[in-house]
Coordinates of C-alpha atoms in Angstrom, one line a residue:
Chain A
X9 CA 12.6 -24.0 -27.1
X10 CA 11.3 -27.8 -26.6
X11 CA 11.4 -26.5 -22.5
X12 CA 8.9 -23.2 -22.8
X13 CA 7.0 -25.6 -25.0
X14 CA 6.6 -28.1 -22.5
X15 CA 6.5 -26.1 -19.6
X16 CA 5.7 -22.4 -20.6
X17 CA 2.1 -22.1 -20.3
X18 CA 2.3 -24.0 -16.8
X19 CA 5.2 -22.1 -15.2
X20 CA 3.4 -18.9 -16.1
X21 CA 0.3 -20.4 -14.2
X22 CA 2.4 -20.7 -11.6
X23 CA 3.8 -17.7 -11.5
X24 CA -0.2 -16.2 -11.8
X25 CA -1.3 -18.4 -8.6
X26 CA 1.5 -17.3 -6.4
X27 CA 1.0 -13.4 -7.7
X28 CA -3.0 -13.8 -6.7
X29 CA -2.4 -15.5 -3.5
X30 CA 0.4 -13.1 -2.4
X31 CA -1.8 -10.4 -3.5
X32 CA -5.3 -11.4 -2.0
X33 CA -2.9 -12.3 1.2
X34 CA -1.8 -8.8 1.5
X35 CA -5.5 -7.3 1.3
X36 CA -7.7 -9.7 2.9
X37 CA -5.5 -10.5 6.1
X38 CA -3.3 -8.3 6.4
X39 CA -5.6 -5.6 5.3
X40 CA -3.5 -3.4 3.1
X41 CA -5.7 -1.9 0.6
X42 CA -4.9 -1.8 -3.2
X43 CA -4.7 1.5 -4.5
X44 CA -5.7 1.7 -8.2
X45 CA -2.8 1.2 -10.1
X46 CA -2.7 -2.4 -8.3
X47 CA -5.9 -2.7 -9.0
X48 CA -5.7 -2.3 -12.8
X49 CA -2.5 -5.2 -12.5
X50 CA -4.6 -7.5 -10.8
X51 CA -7.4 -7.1 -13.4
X52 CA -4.5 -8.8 -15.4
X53 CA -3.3 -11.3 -13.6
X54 CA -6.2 -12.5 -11.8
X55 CA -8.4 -14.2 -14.6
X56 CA -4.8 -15.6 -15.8
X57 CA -5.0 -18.2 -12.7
X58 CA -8.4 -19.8 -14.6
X59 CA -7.3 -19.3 -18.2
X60 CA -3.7 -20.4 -18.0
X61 CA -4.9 -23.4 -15.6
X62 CA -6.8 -25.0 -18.4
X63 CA -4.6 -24.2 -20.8
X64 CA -1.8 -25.8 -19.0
X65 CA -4.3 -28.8 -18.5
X66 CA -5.8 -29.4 -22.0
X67 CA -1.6 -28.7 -23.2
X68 CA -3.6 -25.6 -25.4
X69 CA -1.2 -23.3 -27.0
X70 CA -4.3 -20.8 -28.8
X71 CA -4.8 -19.3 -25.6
X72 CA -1.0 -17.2 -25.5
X73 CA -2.2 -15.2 -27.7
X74 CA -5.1 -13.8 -25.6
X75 CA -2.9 -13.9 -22.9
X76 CA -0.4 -12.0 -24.1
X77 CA -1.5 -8.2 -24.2
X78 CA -3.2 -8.7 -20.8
X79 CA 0.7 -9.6 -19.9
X80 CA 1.8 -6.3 -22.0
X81 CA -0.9 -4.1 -20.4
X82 CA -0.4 -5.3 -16.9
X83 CA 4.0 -4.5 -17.4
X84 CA 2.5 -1.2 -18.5
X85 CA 1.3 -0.1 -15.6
X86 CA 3.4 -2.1 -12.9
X87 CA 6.6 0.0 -15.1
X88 CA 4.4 3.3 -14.3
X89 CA 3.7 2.3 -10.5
X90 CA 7.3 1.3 -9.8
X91 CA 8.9 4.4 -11.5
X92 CA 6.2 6.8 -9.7
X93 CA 7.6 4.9 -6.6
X94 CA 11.1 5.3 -7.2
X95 CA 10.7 8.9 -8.0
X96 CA 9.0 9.1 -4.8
X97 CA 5.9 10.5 -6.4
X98 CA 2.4 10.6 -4.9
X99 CA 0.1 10.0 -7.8
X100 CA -3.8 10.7 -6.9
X101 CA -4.1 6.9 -7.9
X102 CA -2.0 5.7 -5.6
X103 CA -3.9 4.8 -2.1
X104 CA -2.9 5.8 1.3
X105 CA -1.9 2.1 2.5
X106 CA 0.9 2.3 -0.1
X107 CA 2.3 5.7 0.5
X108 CA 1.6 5.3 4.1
X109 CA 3.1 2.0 4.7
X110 CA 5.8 1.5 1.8
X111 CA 5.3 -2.1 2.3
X112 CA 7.8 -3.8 0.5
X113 CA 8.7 -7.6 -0.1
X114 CA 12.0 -8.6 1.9
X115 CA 12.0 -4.9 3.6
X116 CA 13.5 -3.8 0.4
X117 CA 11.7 -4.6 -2.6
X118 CA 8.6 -2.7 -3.7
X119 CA 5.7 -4.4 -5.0
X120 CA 5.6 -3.0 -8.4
X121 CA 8.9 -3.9 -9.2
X122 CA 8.0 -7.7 -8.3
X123 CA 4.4 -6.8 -10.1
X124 CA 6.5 -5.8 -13.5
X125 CA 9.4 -8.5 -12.9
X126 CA 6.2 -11.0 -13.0
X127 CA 4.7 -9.6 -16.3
X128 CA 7.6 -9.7 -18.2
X129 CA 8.3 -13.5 -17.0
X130 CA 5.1 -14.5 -17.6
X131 CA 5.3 -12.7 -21.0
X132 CA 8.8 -14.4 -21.7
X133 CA 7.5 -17.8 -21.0
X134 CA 4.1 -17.3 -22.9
X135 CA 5.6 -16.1 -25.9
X136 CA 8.2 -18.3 -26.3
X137 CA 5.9 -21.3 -26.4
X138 CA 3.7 -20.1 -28.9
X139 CA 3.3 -22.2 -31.7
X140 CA 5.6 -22.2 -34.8
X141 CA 4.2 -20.1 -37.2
X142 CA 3.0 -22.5 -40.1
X143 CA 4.8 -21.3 -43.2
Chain B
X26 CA -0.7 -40.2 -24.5
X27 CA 1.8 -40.1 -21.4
X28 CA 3.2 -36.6 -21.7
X29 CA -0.6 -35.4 -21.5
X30 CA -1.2 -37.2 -18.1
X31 CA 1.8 -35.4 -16.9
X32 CA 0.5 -31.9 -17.4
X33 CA -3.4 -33.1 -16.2
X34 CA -2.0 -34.5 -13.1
X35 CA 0.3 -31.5 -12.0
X36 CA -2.3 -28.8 -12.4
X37 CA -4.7 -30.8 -10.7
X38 CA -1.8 -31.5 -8.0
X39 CA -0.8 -28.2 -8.0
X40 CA -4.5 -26.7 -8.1
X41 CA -5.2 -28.5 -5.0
X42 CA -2.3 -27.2 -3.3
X43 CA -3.2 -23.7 -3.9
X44 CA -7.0 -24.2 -2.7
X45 CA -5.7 -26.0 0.4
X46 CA -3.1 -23.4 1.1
X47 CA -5.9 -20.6 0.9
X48 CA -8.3 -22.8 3.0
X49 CA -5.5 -23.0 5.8
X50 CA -4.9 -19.3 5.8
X51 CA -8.4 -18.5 6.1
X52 CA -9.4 -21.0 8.5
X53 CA -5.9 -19.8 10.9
X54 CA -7.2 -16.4 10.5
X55 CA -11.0 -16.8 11.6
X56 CA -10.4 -19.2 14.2
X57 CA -6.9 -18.0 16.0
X58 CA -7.6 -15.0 18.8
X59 CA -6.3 -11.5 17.8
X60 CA -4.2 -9.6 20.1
X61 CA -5.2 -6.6 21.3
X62 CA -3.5 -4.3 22.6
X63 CA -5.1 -3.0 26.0
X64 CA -2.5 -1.0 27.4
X65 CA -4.6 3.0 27.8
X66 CA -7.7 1.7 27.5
X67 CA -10.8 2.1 29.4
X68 CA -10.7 -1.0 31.6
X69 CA -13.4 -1.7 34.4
X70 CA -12.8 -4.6 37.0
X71 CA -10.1 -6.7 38.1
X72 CA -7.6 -6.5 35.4
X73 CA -5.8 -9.9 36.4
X74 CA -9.7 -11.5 36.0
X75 CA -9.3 -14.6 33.5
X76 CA -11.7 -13.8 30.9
X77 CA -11.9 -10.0 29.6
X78 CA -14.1 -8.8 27.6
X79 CA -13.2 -6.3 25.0
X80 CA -15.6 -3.6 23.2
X81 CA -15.0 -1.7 20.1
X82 CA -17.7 1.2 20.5
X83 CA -18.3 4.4 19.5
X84 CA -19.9 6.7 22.0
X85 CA -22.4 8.2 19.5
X86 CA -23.1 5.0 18.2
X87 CA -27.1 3.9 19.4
X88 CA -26.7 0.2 19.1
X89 CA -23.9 0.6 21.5
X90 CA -25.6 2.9 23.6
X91 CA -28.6 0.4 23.8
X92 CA -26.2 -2.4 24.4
X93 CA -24.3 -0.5 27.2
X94 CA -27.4 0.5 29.2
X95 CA -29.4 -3.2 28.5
X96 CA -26.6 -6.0 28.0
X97 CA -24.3 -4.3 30.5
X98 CA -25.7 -4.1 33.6
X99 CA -26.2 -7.7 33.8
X100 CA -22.6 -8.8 32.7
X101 CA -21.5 -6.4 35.7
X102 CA -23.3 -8.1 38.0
X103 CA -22.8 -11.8 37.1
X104 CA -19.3 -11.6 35.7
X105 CA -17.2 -8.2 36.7
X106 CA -18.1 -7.9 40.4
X107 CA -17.2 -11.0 40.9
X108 CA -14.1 -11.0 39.6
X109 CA -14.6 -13.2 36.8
X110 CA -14.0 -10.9 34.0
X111 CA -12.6 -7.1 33.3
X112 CA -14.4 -5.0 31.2
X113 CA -12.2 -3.3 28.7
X114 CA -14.2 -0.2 26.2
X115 CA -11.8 0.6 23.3
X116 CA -13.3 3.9 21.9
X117 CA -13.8 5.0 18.6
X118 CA -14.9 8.0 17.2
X119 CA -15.7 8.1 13.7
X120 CA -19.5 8.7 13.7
X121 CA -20.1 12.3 13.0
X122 CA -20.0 14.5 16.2
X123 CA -18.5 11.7 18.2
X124 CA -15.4 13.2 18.7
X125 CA -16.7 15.6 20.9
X126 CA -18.2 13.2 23.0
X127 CA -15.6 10.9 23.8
X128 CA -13.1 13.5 24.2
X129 CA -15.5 14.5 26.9
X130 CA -16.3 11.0 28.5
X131 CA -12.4 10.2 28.4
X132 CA -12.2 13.2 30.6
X133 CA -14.8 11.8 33.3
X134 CA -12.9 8.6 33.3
X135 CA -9.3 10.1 33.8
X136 CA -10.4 12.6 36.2
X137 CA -13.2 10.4 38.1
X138 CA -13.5 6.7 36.7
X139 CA -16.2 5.7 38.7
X140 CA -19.0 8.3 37.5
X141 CA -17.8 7.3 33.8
X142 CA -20.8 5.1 33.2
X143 CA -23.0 7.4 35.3
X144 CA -21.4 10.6 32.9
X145 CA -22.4 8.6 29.8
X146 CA -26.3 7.7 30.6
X147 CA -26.5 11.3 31.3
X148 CA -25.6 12.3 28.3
X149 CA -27.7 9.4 26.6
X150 CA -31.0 10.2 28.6
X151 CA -30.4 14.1 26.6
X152 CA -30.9 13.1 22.9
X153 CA -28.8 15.1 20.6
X154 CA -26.1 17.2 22.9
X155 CA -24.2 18.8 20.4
X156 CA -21.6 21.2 21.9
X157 CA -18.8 21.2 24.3
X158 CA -20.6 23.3 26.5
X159 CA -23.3 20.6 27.0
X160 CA -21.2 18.4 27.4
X161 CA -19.6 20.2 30.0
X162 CA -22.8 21.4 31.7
X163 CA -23.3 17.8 32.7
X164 CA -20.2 16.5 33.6
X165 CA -19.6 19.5 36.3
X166 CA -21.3 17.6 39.0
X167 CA -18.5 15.1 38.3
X168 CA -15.6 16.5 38.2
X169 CA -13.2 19.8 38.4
X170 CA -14.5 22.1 35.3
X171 CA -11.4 23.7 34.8
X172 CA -9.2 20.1 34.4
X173 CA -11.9 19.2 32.1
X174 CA -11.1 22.9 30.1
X175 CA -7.6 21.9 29.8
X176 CA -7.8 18.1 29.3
X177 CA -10.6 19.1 26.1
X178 CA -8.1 21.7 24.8
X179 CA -5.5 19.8 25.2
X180 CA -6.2 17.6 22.1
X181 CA -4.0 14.3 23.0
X182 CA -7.1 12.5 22.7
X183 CA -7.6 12.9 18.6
X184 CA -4.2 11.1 18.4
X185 CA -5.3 8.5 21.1
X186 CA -8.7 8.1 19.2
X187 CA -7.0 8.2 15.7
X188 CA -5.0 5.0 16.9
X189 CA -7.8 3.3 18.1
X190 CA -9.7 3.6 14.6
X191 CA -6.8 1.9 12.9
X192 CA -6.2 -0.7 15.3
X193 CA -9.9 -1.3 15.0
X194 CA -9.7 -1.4 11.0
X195 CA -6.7 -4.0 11.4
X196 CA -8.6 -6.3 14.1
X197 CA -12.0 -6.0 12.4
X198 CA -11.2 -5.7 8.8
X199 CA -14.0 -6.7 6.4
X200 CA -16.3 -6.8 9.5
X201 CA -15.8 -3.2 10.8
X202 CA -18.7 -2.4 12.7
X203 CA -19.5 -1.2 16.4
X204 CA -20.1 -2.5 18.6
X205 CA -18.0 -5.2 18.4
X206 CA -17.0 -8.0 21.7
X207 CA -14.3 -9.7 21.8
X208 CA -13.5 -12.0 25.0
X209 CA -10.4 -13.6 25.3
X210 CA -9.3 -12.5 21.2
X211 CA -12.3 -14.3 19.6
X212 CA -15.2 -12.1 18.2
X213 CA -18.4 -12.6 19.9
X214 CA -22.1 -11.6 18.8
X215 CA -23.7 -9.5 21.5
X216 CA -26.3 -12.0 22.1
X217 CA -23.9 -15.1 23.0
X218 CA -21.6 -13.3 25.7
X219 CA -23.4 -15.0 28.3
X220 CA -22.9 -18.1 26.7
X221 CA -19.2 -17.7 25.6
X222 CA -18.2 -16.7 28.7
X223 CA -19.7 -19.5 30.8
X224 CA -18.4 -22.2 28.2
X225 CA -14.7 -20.5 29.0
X226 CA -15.7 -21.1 32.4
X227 CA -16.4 -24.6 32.2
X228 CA -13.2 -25.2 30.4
X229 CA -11.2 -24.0 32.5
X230 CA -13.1 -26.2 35.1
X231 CA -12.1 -29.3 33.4

């Protein structure tokens, strides 16, 4: 636990950077638009770049706890998004670039699933350097 | 305290690598020309001329009507008689009624490519032609009425002008707009084509 502790709150900055970057990337230069449900994900992972980078800076545990249903809420709907997916179901949320183009990460991967293997890492590393509970 | 620093120094490290990475990207994809694809479209001149200019317009589209019948004349003259540059019109239609229009005007240039220009100020100098049959009205000085019929009905332009619209949206992104010049991949205002092209010019000189 002396790891997460250490590192937790940095790694899942990390992990929030590359997310945003990956995702503006795919909008703003490659032009694929987000449909909704990406939208509502990046709502959750976006402000996570500036609040987990001064938390990670200043070594501030308080902030996993505000960061940690915004984690929750984001798995939420990645789950929905990559199960609609699977299923092959066209929601009215989803947006023509993603039925359209299926892009996928690595030609095989969809999105979502990276979008929900993300929250739940992030949600992993937050929680498990939270502080001890004082007894 | 030392293990402190640690943390301060890599998110500032690693801050500055992500604002440096995004700087990059941006900066490749402003300043690097775009490809595009010319292969089918409306070209005018020498094709094998160094410098060609490319326009994203839309037929219906009265900034690019003013341009064509104002800015183009002279960039004929100077640049694509004289074998300097090829002229190359990528059309859209997405204003409303357009399709009509450049369904008809890719008709004139496939059947008779030199009245093409004359075909469209026609149709310009006549505000608000609506229908087919207007359309077809003026063009039968041109060309063969009854290829026209069967080109028009054919419908292989919607796919051809369908394709166009999304190569446009992936070229122009944000800055979707007509009419747009490119010469040589880089995005041009309408007002500095004169002066793009002779810098190329000069370049090439040296």
């Amino acid at each position: 636990m002396n790891f997460f502790r250490r590192w937790g709150i940095f790694l899942s900055w990390i992990i929030a950077i590359i997310s945003t970057l990956v995702s503006l990337y795919y909008s703003e230069i490659l032009n694929f638009k987000p449909c909704e449900l990406c939208w509502y994900q990046r709502i959750c992972i976006f402000p996570m770049v500036v609040i987990l980078g001064i938390a990670a800076y200043k070594q501030d545990r308080h902030v996993i706890i505000y960061a940690l249903p915004l984690m929750v809420i984001g798995a939420v709907f990645a789950l929905y998004q990559s199960i609609l997916m699977q299923l092959g179901i066209e929601s009215f949320l989803c947006g023509l670039d993603c039925i359209e183009s299926r892009i996928k990460l690595f030609k095989y991967i969809d999105f979502s699933i990276i979008s929900l293997v993300g929250f739940i890492v992030m949600f992993l590393l937050l929680f498990f350097s939270r502080k001890k509970p004082v007894r | 305290m030392k293990r402190n620093n640690i943390h301060k120094i890599l998110v500032v490290f690693t801050s500055g690598i992500a604002l440096s990475l995004m700087t990059i990207v941006i900066i490749l994809d402003i300043a690097f020309p775009k490809k595009i694809d010319l292969d089918n479209q409306l070209h005018f001149g020498n094709s094998s001329a160094p410098i060609k200019i490319v326009v994203f317009e839309d037929f219906r589209c009265k900034y690019c009507k003013i341009l064509s019948q104002e800015v183009l004349p002279g960039i004929k003259e100077k640049y694509i008689d004289t074998n300097i540059a090829s002229y190359h019109i990528i059309p859209l239609a997405f204003i409303c009624g357009s399709k009509k229009l450049a369904n008809a005007a890719l008709c004139v240039y496939d059947l008779n490519k030199d009245k093409f220009f004359e075909y469209l100020n026609l149709v310009y100098a006549q505000d608000d032609i609506e229908t087919k049959e207007e359309l077809k009205q003026i063009a039968k000085d041109f060309i063969d009425i009854d290829m026209f019929d069967q080109i028009l009905d054919e419908k292989k332009m919607e796919l051809y002008l369908e394709n166009n619209l999304k190569m446009a949206k992936k070229i122009m992104r944000k800055g979707f707009m007509v009419p747009t010049f490119y010469i040589n991949g880089i995005k041009v205002p309408e007002d500095k084509i004169d002066q793009t092209i002779k810098m190329l010019l000069s370049k090439d000189d040296q």
